[in-house]
Coordinates of C-alpha atoms in Angstrom, one line a residue:
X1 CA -256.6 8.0 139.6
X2 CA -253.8 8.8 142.7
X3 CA -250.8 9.1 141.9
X4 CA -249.6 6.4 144.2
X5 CA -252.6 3.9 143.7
X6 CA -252.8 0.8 146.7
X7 CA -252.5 -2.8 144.8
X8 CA -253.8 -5.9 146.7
X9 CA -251.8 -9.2 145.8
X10 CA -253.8 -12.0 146.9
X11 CA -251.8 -15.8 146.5
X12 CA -254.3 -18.7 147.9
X13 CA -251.7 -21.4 149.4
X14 CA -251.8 -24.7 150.0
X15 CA -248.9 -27.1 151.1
X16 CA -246.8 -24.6 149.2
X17 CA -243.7 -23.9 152.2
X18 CA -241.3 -24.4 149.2
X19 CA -242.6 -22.1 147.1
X20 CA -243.4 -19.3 149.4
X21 CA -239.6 -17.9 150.0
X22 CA -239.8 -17.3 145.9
X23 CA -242.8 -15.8 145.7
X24 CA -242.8 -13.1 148.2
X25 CA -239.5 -12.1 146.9
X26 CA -240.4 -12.0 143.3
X27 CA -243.7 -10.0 143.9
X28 CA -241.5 -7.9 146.7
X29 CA -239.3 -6.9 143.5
X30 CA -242.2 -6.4 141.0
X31 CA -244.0 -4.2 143.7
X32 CA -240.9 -2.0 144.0
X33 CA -240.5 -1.8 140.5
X34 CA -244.3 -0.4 140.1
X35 CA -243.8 2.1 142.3
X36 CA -247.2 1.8 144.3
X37 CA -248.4 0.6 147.7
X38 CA -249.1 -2.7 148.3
X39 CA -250.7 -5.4 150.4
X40 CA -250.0 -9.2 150.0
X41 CA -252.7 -11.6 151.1
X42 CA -251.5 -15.1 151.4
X43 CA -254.7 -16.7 152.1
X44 CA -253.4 -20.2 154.3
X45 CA -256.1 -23.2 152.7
X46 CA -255.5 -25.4 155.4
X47 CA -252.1 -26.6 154.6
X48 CA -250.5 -29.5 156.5
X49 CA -246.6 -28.4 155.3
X50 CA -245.6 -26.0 157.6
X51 CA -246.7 -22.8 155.1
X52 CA -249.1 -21.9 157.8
X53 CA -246.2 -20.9 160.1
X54 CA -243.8 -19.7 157.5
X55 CA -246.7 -17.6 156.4
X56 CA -247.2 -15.9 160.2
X57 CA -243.4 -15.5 160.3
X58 CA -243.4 -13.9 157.1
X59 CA -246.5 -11.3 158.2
X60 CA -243.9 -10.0 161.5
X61 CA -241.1 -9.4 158.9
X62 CA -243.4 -7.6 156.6
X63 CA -246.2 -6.0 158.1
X64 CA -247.3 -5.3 154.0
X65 CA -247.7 -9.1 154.1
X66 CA -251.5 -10.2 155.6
X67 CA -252.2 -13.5 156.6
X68 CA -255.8 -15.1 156.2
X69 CA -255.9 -18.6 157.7
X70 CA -258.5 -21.1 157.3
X71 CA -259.8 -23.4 159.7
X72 CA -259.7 -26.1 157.1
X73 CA -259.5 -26.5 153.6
X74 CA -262.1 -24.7 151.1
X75 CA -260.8 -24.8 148.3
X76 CA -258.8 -22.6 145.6
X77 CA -261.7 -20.3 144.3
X78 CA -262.7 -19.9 147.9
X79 CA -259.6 -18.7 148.9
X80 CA -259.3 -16.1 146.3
X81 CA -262.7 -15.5 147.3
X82 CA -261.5 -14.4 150.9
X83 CA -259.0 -12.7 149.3
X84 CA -260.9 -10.3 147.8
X85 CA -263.1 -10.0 150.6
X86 CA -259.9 -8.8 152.9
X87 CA -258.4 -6.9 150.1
X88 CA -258.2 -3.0 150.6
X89 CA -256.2 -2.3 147.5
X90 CA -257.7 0.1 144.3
X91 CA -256.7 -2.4 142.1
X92 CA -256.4 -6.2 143.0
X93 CA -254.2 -9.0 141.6
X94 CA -255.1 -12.7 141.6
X95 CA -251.7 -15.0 141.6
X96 CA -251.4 -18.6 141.7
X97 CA -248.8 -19.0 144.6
X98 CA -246.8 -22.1 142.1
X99 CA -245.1 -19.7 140.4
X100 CA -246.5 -20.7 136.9
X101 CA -248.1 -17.1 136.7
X102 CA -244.7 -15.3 136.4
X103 CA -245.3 -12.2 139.3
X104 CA -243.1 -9.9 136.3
X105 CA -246.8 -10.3 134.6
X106 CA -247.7 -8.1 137.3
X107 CA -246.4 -4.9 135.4
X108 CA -248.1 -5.4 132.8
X109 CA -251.6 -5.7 133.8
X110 CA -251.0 -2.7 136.3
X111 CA -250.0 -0.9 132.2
X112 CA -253.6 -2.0 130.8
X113 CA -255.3 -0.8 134.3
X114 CA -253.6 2.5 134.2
X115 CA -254.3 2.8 130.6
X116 CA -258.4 2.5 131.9
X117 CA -259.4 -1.2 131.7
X118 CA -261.1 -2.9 135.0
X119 CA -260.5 -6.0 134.1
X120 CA -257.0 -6.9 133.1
X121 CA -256.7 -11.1 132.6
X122 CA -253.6 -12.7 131.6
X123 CA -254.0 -15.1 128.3
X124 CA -251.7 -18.4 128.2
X125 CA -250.0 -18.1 125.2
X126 CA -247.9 -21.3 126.0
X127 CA -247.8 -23.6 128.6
X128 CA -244.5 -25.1 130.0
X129 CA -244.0 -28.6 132.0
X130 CA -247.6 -29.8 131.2
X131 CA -248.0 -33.1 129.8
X132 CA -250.2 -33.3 126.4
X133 CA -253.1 -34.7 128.5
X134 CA -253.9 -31.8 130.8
X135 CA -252.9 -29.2 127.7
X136 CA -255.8 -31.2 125.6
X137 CA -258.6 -31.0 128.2
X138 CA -257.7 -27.8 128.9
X139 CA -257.8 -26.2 125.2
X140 CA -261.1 -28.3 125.1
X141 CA -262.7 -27.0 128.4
X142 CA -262.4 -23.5 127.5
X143 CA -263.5 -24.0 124.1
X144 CA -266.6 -25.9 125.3
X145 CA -267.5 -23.3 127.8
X146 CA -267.1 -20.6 125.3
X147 CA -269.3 -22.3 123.2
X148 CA -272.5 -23.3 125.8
X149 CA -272.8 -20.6 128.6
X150 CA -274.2 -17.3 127.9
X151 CA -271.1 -15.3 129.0
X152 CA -268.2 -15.3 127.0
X153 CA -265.4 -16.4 129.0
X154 CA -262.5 -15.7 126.8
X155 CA -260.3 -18.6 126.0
X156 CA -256.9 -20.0 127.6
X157 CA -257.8 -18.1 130.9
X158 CA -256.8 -18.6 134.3
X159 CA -257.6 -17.0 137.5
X160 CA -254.7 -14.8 137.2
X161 CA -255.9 -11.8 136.6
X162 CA -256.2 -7.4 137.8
X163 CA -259.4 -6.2 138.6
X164 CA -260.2 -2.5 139.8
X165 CA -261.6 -1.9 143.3
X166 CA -265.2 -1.2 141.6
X167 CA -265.4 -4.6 140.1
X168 CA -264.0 -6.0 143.1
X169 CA -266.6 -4.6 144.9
X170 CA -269.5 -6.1 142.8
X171 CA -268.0 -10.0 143.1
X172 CA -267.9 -9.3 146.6
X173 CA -271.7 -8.5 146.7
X174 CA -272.0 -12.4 144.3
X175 CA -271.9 -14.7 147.3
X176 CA -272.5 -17.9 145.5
X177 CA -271.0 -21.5 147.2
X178 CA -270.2 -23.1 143.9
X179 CA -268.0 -20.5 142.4
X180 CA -265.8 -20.1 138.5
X181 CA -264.3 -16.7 139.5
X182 CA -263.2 -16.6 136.1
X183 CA -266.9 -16.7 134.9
X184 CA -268.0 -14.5 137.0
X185 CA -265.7 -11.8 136.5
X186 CA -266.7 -11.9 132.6
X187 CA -270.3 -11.4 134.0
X188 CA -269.8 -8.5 135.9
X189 CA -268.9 -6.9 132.5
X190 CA -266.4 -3.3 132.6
X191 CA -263.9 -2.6 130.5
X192 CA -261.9 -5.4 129.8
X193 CA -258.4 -6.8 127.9
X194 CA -255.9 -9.5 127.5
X195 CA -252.1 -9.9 128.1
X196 CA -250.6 -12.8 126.4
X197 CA -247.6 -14.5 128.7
X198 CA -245.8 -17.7 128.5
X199 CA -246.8 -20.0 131.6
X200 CA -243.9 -21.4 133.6
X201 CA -243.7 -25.1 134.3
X202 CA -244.6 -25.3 138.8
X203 CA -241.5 -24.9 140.3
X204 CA -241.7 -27.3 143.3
X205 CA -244.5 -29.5 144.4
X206 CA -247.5 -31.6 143.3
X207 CA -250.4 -29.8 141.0
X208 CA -253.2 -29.0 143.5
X209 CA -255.6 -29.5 140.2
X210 CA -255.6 -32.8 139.0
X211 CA -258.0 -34.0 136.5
X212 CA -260.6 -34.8 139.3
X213 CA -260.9 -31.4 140.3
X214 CA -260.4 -30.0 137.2
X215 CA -263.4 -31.8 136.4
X216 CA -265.6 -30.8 139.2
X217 CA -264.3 -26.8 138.2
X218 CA -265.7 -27.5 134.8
X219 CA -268.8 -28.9 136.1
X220 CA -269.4 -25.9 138.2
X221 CA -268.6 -23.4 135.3
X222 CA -270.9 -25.3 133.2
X223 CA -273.7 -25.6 136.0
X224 CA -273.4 -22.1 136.7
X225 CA -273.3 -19.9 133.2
X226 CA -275.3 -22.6 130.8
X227 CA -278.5 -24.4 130.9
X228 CA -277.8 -26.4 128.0
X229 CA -277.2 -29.5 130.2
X230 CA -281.1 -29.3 131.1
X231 CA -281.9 -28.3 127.4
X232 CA -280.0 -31.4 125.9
X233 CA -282.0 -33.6 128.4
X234 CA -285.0 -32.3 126.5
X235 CA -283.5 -32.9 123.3
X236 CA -282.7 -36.1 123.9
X237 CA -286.5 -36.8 125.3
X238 CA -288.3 -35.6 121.8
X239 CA -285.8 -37.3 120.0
X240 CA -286.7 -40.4 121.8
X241 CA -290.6 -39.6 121.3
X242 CA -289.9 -39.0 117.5
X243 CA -288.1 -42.2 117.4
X244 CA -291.3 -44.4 118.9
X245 CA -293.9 -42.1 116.9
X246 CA -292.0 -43.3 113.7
X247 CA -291.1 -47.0 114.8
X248 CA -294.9 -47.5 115.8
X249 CA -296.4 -47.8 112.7
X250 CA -293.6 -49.2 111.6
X251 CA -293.6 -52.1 113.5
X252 CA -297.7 -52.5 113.1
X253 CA -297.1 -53.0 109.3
X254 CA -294.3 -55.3 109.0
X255 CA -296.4 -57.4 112.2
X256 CA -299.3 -57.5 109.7
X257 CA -297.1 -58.3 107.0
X258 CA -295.9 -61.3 109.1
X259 CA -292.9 -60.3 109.6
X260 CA -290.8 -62.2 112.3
X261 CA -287.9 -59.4 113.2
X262 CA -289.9 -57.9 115.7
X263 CA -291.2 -60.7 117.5
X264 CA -289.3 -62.0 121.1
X265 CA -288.3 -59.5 124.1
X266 CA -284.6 -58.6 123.0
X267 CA -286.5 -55.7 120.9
X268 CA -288.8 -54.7 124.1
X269 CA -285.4 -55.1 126.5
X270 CA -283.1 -52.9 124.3
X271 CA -285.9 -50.2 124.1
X272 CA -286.3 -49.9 128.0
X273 CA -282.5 -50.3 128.6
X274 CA -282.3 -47.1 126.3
X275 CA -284.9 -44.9 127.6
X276 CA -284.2 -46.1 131.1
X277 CA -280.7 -44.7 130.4
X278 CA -282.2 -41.3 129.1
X279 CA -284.2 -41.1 132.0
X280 CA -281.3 -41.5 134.7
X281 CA -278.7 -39.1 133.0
X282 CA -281.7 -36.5 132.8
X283 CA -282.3 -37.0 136.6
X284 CA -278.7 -36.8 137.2
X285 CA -278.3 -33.3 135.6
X286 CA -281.6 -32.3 137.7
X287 CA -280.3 -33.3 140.6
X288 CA -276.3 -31.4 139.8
X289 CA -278.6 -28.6 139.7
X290 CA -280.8 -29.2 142.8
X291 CA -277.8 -30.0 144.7
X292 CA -276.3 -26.7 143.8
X293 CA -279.8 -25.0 144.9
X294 CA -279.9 -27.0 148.1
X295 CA -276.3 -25.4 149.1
X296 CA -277.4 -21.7 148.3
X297 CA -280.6 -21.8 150.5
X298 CA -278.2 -23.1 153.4
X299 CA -277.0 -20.4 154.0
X300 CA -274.1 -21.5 155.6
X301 CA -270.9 -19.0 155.5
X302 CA -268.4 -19.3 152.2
X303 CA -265.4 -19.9 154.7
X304 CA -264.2 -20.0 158.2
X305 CA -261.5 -18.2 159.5
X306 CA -258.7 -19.0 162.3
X307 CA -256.8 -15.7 162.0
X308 CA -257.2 -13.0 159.5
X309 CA -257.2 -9.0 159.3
X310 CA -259.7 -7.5 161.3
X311 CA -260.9 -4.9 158.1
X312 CA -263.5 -6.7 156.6
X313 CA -267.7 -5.3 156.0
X314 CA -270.1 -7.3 158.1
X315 CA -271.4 -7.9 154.4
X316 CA -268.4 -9.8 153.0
X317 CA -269.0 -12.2 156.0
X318 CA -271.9 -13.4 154.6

């Protein structure tokens, strides 16, 4: 490893002016305290707050300060997307630009990486100024993707996050639209560790993750690294079968026994209200996973551009 390595910062913005002052010159004094080279990539997600220019004011101050601006909004794992795209460093650092992932952190995972890990994630050991809510659905999203996909994604996880240039260069290569970095990155494999740290309540600003996109992330993590969405629709299907193969007979008997709780159309109307039911859920998972096919074999670019760094592979385009 040099001496001197080259670390790529990359901090996906949106409508975050207030916080951007902060942030560069928190990272600015973590940076100096590391002792390498660095790059930071502010990666502009269409903002409408007036980050867009602080950001391009910023980048003539600081020429170590690259700007990557949208032409409209994509998204958070997009933008760290074209953030590693653009990166050049050996090792690369994923930062939420809110300042709940405390940039101090940064030493730490650049300890672990120098120590020989590839993948260095940052574990929330607490979480401040988060109501009990988003702390609930959180524990239980993590614990429910742990427990269905086929990677292990290890628990309390953000996006924040080192990764070495080699694994860097293999999520480049994984041009999927509907993307959980964090999932992916576990898929890739290496050699990988945790470092606990205490998450700071957002400093200024609105969350840009409320619960709807929270649960649209969680659908894509699920869609992407599990089929047991498809399996349970199965499940549910011979269930339903084993059901009618008992009831049958059942019903037969206790008709020829002259029974009279079986007889009218409430029976009959509950029956096909059920499996009707069954039948549309199933279809709607089929068709969260079509949908998801029907956007790969597009084909259309991951992001467009306004301004950006000109060092980027005719690959990463793609």
């Amino acid at each position: 490893m040099k001496n001197k390595p080259f670390i790529t910062i990359i901090a996906p913005i949106f409508n975050e002016l207030e916080n951007l002052p902060i942030l560069y010159e928190r990272i600015s004094e973590v940076m100096q305290k590391s002792e390498s080279d660095w790059e930071l990539l502010l990666i502009d997600d269409g903002s409408t707050d007036g980050s867009t220019d602080f950001i391009r004011e910023l980048s003539k101050k600081d020429q170590r300060v690259k700007p990557v601006i949208f032409a409209r909004n994509f998204g958070h794992q997009i933008a760290v997307t074209a953030g590693l795209d653009y990166s050049k460093g050996d090792a690369v650092v994923i930062i939420d630009s809110d300042l709940q992932d405390p940039p101090e952190v940064i030493l730490d995972l650049l300890d672990k990486w120098r120590e020989g890990y590839e993948v260095v994630y940052a574990v929330r050991a607490e979480r401040e100024g988060e109501t009990f809510f988003k702390k609930f659905t959180a524990s239980v999203f993590y614990r429910l993707i742990f427990r269905i996909t086929d990677v292990k994604i290890p628990l309390d996880t953000g996006d924040f996050r080192l990764m070495d240039r080699k694994v860097v260069n293999v999520m480049n290569a994984m041009r999927e639209h509907h993307r959980f970095l964090r999932g992916m990155s576990a898929w890739v494999g290496f050699k990988q560790v945790g470092v606990t740290y205490k998450r700071a309540a957002r400093l200024s600003g609105e969350t840009k993750y409320p619960f709807k996109k929270m649960l649209k992330l969680a659908l894509t993590a699920i869609t992407g690294f599990s089929y047991v969405p498809l399996q349970i629709a199965t499940y549910i299907g011979f269930i339903s079968a084993g059901i009618s193969l008992v009831a049958i007979p059942i019903v037969i008997l206790l008709r020829i026994l002259g029974s009279q709780q079986f007889i009218g159309q409430a029976t009959t109307l509950i029956a096909v209200l059920f499996l009707g039911g069954v039948q549309l859920i199933s279809l709607g998972i089929l068709g969260e996973y079509i949908g998801r096919i029907y956007d790969e074999v597009k084909g259309r670019p991951l992001y467009i551009v306004s301004e950006a760094p000109s060092e980027i592979t005719n690959q990463q385009k793609e």
